[in-house]
PDB file of C-alpha atoms in Angstrom:
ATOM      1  CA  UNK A   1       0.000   0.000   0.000  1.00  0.00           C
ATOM      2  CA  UNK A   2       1.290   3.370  -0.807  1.00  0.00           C
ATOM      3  CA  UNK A   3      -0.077   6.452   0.333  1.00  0.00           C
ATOM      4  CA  UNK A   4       0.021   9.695  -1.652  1.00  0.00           C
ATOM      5  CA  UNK A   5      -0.606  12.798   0.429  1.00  0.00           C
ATOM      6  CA  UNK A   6      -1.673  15.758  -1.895  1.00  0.00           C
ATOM      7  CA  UNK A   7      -1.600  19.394  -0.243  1.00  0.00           C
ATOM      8  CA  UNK A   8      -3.178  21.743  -2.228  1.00  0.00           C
ATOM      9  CA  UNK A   9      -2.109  25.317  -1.515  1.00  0.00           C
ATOM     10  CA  UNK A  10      -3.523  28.557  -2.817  1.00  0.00           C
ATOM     11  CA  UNK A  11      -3.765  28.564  -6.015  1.00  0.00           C
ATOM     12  CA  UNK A  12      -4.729  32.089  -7.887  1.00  0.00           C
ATOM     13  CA  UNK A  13      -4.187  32.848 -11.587  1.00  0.00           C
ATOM     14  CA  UNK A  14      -4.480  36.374 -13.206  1.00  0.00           C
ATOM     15  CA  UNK A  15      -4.742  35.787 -16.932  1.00  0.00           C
ATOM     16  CA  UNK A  16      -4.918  32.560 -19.083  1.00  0.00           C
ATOM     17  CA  UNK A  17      -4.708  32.598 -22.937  1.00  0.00           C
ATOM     18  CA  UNK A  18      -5.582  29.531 -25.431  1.00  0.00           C
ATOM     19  CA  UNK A  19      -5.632  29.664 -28.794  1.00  0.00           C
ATOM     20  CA  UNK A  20      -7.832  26.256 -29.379  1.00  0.00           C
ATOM     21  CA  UNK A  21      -8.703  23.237 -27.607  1.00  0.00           C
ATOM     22  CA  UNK A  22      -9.479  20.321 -29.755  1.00  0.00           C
ATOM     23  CA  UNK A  23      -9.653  16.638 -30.697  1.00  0.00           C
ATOM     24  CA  UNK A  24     -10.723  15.454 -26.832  1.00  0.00           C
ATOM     25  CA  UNK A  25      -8.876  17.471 -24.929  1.00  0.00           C
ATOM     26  CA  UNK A  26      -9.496  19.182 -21.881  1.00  0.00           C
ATOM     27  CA  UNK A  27      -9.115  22.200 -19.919  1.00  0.00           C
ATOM     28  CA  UNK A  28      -9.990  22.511 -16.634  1.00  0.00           C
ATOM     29  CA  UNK A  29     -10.691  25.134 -13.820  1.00  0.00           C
ATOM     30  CA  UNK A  30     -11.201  22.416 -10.829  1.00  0.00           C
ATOM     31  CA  UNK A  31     -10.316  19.128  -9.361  1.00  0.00           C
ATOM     32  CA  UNK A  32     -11.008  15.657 -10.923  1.00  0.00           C
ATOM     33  CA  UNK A  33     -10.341  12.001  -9.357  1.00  0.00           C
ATOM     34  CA  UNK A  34      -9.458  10.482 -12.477  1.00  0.00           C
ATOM     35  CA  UNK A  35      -8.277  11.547 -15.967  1.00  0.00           C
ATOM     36  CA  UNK A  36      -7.524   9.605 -18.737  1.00  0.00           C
ATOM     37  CA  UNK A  37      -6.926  10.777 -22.846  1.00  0.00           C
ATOM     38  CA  UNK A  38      -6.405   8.760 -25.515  1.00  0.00           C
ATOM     39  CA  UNK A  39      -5.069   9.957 -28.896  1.00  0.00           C
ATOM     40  CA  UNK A  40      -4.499   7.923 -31.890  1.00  0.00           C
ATOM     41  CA  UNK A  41      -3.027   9.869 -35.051  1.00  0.00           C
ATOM     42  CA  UNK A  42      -2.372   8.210 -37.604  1.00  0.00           C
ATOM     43  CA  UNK A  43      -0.624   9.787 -40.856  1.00  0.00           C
ATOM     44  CA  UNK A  44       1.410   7.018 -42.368  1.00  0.00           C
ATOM     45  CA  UNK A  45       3.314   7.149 -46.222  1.00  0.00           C
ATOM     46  CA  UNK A  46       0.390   4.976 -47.634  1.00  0.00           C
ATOM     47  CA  UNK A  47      -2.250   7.306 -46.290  1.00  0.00           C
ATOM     48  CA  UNK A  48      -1.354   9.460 -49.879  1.00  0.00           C
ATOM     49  CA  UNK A  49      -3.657   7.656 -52.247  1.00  0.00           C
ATOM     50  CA  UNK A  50      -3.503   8.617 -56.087  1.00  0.00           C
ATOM     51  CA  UNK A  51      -6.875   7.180 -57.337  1.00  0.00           C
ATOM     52  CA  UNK A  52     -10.294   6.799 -55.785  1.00  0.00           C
ATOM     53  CA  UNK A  53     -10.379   5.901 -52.654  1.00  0.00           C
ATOM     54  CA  UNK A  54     -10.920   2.368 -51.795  1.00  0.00           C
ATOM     55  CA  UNK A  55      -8.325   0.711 -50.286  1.00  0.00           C
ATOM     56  CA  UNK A  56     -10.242  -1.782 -48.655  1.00  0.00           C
ATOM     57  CA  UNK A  57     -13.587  -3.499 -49.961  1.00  0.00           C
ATOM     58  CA  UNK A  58     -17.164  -2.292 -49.092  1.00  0.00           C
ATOM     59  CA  UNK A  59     -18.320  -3.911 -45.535  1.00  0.00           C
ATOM     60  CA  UNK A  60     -21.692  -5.696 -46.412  1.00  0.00           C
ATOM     61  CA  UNK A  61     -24.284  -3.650 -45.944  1.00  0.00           C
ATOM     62  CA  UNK A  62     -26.167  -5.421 -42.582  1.00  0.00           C
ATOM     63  CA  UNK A  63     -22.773  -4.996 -40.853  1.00  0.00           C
ATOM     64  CA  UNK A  64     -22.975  -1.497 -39.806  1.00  0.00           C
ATOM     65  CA  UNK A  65     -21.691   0.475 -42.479  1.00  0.00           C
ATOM     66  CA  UNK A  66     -20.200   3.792 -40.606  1.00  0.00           C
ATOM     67  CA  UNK A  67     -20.408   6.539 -43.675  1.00  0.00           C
ATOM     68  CA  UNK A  68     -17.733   8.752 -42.952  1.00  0.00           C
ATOM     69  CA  UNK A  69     -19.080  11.404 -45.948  1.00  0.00           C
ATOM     70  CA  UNK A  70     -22.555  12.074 -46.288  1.00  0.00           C
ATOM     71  CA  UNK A  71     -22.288  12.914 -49.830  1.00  0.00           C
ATOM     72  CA  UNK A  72     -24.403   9.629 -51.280  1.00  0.00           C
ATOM     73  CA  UNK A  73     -21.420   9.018 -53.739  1.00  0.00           C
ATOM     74  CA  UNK A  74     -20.645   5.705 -54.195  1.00  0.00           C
ATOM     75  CA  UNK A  75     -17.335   3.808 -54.716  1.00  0.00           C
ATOM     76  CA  UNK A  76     -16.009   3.283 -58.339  1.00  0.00           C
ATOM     77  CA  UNK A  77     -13.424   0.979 -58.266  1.00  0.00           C
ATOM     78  CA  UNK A  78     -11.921   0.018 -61.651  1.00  0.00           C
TER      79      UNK A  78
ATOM     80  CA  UNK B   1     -12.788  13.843  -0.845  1.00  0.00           C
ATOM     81  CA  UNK B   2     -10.923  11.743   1.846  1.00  0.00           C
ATOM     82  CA  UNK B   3     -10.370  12.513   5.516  1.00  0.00           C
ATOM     83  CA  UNK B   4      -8.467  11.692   8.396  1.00  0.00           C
ATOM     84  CA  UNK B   5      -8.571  12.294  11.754  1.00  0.00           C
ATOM     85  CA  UNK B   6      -4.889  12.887  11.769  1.00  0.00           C
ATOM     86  CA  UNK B   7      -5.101  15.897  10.634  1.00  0.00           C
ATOM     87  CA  UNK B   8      -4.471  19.228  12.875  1.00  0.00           C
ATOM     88  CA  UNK B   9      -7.208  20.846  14.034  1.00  0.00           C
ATOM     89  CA  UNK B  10      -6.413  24.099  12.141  1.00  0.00           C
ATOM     90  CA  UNK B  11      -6.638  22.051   8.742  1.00  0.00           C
ATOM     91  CA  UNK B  12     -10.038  20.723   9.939  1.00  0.00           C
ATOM     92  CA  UNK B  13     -11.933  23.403   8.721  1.00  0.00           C
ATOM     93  CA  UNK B  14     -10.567  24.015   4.976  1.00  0.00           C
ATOM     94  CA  UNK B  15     -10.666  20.101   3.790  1.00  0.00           C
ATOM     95  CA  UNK B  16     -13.641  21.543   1.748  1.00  0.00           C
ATOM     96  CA  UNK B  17     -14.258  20.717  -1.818  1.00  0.00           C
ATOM     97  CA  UNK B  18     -12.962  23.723  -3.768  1.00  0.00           C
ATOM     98  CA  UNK B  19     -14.743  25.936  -6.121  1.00  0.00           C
ATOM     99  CA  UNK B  20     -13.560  27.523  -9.156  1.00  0.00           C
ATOM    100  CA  UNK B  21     -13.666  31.122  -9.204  1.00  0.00           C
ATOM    101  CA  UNK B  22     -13.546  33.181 -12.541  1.00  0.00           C
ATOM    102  CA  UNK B  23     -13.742  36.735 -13.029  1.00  0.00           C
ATOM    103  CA  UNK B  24     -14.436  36.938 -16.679  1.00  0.00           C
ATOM    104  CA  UNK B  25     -14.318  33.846 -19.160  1.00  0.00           C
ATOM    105  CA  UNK B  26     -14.216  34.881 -22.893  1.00  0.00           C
ATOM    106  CA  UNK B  27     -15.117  32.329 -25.289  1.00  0.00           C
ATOM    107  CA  UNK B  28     -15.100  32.798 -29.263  1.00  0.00           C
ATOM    108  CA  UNK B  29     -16.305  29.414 -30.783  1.00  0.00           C
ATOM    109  CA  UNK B  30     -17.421  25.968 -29.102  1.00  0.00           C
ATOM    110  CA  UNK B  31     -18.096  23.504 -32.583  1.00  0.00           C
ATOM    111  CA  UNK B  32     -18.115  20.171 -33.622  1.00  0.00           C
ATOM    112  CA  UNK B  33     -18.978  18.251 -29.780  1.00  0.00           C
ATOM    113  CA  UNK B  34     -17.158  20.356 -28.198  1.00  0.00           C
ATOM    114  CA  UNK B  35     -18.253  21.275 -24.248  1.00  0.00           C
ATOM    115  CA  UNK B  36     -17.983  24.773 -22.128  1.00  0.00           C
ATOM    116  CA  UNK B  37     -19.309  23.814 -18.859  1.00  0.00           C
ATOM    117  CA  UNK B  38     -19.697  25.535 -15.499  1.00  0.00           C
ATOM    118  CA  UNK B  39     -20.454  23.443 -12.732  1.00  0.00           C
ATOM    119  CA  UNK B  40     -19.617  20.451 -11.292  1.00  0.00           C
ATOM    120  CA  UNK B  41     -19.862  17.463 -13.247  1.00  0.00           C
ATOM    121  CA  UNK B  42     -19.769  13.336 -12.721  1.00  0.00           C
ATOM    122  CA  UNK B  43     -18.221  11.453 -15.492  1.00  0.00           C
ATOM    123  CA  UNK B  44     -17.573  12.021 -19.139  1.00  0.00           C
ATOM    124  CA  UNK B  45     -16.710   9.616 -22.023  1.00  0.00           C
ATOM    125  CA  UNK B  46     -15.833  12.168 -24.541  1.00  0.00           C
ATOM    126  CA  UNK B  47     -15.054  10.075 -27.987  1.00  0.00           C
ATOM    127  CA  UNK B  48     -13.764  11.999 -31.599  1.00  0.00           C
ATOM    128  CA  UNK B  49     -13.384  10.033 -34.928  1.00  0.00           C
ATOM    129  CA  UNK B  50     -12.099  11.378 -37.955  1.00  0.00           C
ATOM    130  CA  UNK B  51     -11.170  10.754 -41.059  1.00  0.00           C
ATOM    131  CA  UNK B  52      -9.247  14.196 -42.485  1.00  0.00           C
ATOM    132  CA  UNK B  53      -9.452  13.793 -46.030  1.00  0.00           C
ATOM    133  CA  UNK B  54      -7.331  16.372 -47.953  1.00  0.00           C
ATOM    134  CA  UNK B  55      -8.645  16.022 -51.981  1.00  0.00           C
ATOM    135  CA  UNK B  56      -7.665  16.848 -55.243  1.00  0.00           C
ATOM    136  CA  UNK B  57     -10.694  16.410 -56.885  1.00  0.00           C
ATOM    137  CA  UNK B  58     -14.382  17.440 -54.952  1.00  0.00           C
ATOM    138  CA  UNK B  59     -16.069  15.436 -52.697  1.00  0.00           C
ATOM    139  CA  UNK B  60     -18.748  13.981 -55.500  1.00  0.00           C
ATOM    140  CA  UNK B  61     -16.164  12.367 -57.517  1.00  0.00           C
ATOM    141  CA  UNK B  62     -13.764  11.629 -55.237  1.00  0.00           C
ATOM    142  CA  UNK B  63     -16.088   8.626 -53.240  1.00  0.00           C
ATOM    143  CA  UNK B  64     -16.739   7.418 -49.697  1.00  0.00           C
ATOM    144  CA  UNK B  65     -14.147   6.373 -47.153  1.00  0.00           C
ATOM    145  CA  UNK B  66     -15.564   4.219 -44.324  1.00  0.00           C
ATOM    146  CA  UNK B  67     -14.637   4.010 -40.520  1.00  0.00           C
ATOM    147  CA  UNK B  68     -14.493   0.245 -41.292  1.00  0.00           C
ATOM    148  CA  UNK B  69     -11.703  -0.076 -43.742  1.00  0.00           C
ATOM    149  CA  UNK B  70      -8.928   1.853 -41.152  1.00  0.00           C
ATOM    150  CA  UNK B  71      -7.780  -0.456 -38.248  1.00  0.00           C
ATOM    151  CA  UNK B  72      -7.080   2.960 -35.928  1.00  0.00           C
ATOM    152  CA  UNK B  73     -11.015   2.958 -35.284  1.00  0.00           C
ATOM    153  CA  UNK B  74     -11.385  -0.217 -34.310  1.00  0.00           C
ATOM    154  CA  UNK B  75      -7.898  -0.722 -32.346  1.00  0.00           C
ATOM    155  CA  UNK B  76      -8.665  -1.493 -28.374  1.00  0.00           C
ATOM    156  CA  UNK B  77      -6.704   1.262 -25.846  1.00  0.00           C
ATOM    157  CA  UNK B  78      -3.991   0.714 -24.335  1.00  0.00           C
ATOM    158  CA  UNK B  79      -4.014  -0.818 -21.036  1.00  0.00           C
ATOM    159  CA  UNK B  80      -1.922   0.759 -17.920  1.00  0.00           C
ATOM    160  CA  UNK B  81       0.359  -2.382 -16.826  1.00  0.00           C
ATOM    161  CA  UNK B  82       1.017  -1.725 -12.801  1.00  0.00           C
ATOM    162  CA  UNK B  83       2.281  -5.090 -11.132  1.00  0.00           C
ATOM    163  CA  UNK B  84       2.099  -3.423  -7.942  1.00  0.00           C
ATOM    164  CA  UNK B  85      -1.839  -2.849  -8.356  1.00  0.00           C
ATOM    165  CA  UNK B  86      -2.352  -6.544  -9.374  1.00  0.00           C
ATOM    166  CA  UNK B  87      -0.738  -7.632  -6.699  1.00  0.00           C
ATOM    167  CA  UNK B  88      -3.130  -5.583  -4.552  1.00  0.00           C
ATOM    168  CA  UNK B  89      -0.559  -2.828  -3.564  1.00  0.00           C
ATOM    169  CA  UNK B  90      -3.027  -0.102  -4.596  1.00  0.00           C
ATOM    170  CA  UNK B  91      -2.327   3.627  -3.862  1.00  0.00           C
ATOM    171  CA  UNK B  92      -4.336   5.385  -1.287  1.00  0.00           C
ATOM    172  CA  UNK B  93      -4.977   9.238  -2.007  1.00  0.00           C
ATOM    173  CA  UNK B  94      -5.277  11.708   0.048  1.00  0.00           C
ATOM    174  CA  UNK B  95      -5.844  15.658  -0.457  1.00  0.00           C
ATOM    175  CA  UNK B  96      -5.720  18.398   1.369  1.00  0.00           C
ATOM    176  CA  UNK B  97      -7.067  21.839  -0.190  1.00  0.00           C
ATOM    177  CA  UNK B  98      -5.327  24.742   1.840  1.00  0.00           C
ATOM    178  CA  UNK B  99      -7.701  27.116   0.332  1.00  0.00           C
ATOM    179  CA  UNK B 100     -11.427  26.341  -0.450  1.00  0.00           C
ATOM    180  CA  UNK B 101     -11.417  28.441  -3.816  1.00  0.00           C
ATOM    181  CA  UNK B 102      -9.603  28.644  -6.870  1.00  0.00           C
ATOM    182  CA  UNK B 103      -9.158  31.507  -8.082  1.00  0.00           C
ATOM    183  CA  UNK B 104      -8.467  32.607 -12.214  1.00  0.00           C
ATOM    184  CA  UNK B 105      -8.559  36.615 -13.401  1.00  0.00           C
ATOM    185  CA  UNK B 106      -9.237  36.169 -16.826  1.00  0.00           C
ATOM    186  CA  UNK B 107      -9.622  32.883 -19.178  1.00  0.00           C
ATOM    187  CA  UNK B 108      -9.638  33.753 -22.998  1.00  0.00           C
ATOM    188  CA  UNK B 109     -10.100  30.841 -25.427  1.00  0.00           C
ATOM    189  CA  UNK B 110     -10.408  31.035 -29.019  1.00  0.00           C
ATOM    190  CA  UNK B 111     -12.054  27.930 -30.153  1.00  0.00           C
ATOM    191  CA  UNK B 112     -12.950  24.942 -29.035  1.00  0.00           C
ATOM    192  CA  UNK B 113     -13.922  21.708 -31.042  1.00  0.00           C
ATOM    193  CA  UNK B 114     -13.743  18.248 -31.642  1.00  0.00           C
ATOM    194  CA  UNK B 115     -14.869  16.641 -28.697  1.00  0.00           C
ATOM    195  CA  UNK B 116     -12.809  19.062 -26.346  1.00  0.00           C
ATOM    196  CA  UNK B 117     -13.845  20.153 -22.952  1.00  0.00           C
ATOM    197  CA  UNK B 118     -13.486  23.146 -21.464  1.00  0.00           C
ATOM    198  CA  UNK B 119     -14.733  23.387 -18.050  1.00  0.00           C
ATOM    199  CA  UNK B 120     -14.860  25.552 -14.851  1.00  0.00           C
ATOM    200  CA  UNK B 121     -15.586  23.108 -11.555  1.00  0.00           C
ATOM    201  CA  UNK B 122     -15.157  19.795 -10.313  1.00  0.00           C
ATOM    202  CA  UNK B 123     -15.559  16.268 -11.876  1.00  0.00           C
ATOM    203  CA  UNK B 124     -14.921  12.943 -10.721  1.00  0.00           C
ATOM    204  CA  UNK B 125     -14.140  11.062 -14.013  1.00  0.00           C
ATOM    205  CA  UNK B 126     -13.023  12.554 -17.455  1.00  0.00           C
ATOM    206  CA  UNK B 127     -11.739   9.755 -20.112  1.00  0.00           C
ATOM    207  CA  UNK B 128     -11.427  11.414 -23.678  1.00  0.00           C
ATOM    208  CA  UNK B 129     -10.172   8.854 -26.735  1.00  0.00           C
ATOM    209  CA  UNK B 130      -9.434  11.097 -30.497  1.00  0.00           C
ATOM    210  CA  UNK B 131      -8.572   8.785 -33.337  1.00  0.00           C
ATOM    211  CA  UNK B 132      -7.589  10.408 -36.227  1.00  0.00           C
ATOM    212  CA  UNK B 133      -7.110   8.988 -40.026  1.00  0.00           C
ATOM    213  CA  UNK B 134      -5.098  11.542 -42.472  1.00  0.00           C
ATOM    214  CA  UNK B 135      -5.528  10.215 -46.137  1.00  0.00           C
ATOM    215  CA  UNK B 136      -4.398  12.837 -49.167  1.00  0.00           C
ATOM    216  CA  UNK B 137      -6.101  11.908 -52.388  1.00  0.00           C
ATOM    217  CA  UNK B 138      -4.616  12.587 -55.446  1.00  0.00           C
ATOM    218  CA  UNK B 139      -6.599  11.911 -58.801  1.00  0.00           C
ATOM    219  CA  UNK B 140      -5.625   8.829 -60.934  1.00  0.00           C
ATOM    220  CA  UNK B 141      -5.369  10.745 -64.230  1.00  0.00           C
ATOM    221  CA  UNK B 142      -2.236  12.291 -63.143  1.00  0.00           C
ATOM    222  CA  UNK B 143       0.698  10.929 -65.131  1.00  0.00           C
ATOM    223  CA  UNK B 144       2.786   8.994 -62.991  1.00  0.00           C
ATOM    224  CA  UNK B 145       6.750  10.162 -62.669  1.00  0.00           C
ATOM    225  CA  UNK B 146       9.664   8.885 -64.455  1.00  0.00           C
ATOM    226  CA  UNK B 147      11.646   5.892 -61.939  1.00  0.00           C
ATOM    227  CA  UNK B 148      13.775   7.740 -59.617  1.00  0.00           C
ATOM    228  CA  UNK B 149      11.924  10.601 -59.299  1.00  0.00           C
ATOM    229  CA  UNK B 150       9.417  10.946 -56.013  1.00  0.00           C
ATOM    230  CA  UNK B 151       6.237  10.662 -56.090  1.00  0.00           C
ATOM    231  CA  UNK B 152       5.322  13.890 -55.346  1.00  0.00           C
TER     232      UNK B 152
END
C-alpha cells in the first residue's frame, strides 16, 4: 500500500490565454479524481492515395456500415 | 474527498471541496462536440473520430471512405500495466485543499472543437479517446513520374 498525500495550496491565476482546444482534450478550472486521454493519429506514407479511394472493400451492408461522408457518392473501383 | 482524523485541528476546517472562481471567461467558438461547462460534473466519455481527407478532386467524384476499412477505429486502448496494483498494492490518495477556492482573473479561449472540454468546476471522471485517419487523395489521371523521381 502506498499512500500519496496531496496538499493543495492557494492557487490564484491572473490571466490565461488559449488559442484552441481540440480533438478530446481538456481544460480545466477544478479538481477531478481520475483523468484519462487517448489519442491515436495516424498519418502514415500509404495514407497518400492517387486514385479513388478504396483501399479496402465495401463492408456488407447489414454490418454497420459507418459513412464517414454524407455525400451519397458511391465507390467506383476500376 | 478523503479525511483523516490525523489531521491538525487548524486544517479541519478548509478540507472543503474547492470551487472555481472566474472573473471573466471569454469564449469565441465551441463547434463540432465540443463542451464549455460551469459546474460540477460526474463522469464524461468524450469520444472523436475522424477521417481528415485532404482532396484533389471534390467530394462527389472523389467517393466514400468508411470508418471500417482503417484499423485505428477499431484498435482497443492501451491498457496501464502496474504489477504493484495486481498484486493488490493499490495507492491510497489523500488531499488536502489549503484554500477552499480557486481563483483565475481572466480565461480567454479562441475555439474549441472536436470533442474538447473546457470546463470551470469539479468532476470525478473525465476519459477522452481522439482517433484520427489523415488520407491525401490525389486523382488517378495524373501521369505517374519517371523511376527515380518521387512521387510527389
Amino acid at each position: 500500500m502506498m499512500h500519496f498525500h496531496v496538499v493543495n495550496h492557494n492557487l490564484s491565476v491572473g490571466n490565461i490565454e488559449v488559442l484552441g482546444v481540440s480533438s478530446s482534450a481538456y481544460f480545466q478550472i477544478g479538481d477531478t479524481d481520475y483523468v484519462a486521454l487517448y489519442s491515436m493519429f495516424d498519418t502514415p506514407p500509404e495514407s497518400v492515395i492517387v486514385g479513388p479511394g478504396a483501399p479496402l472493400p465495401e463492408p456488407a451492408l447489414e454490418d454497420m456500415p459507418q459513412v464517414a461522408s454524407q455525400t451519397g457518392a458511391t465507390l467506383d473501383v476500376d | 474527498m478523503s479525511t483523516s482524523d490525523s489531521m491538525p485541528a487548524t486544517q479541519q476546517a478548509a478540507r472543503t471541496i474547492r470551487t472555481a472562481h472566474v472573473g471573466v471567461y471569454l469564449l469565441t467558438s465551441v463547434a463540432q462536440a465540443g463542451i464549455a461547462q460551469f459546474g460540477d460534473r460526474g463522469e464524461t466519455y468524450a469520444r472523436l473520430r475522424a477521417l481528415a481527407i485532404q482532396r484533389e478532386e471534390d467530394h462527389l467524384k472523389g467517393g466514400e471512405f468508411l470508418f471500417d476499412s482503417y484499423d485505428i477505429f477499431n484498435r482497443s486502448l492501451p491498457e496501464l500495466i502496474d504489477p504493484d496494483y495486481e498484486n493488490g498494492k493499490d495507492v491510497r490518495i489523500r488531499r488536502y485543499n489549503c484554500s477552499d477556492a480557486i481563483h483565475v482573473g481572466q480565461v480567454r479561449i479562441i475555439a474549441a472543437g472536436s470533442s474538447a472540454s473546457l470546463h470551470v468546476g469539479n468532476s470525478m471522471r473525465y476519459t477522452a479517446e481522439a482517433r484520427i485517419k489523415h488520407i491525401r487523395q490525389f486523382k488517378i489521371s495524373r501521369p505517374f513520374p519517371p523511376v527515380g523521381k518521387p512521387l510527389l
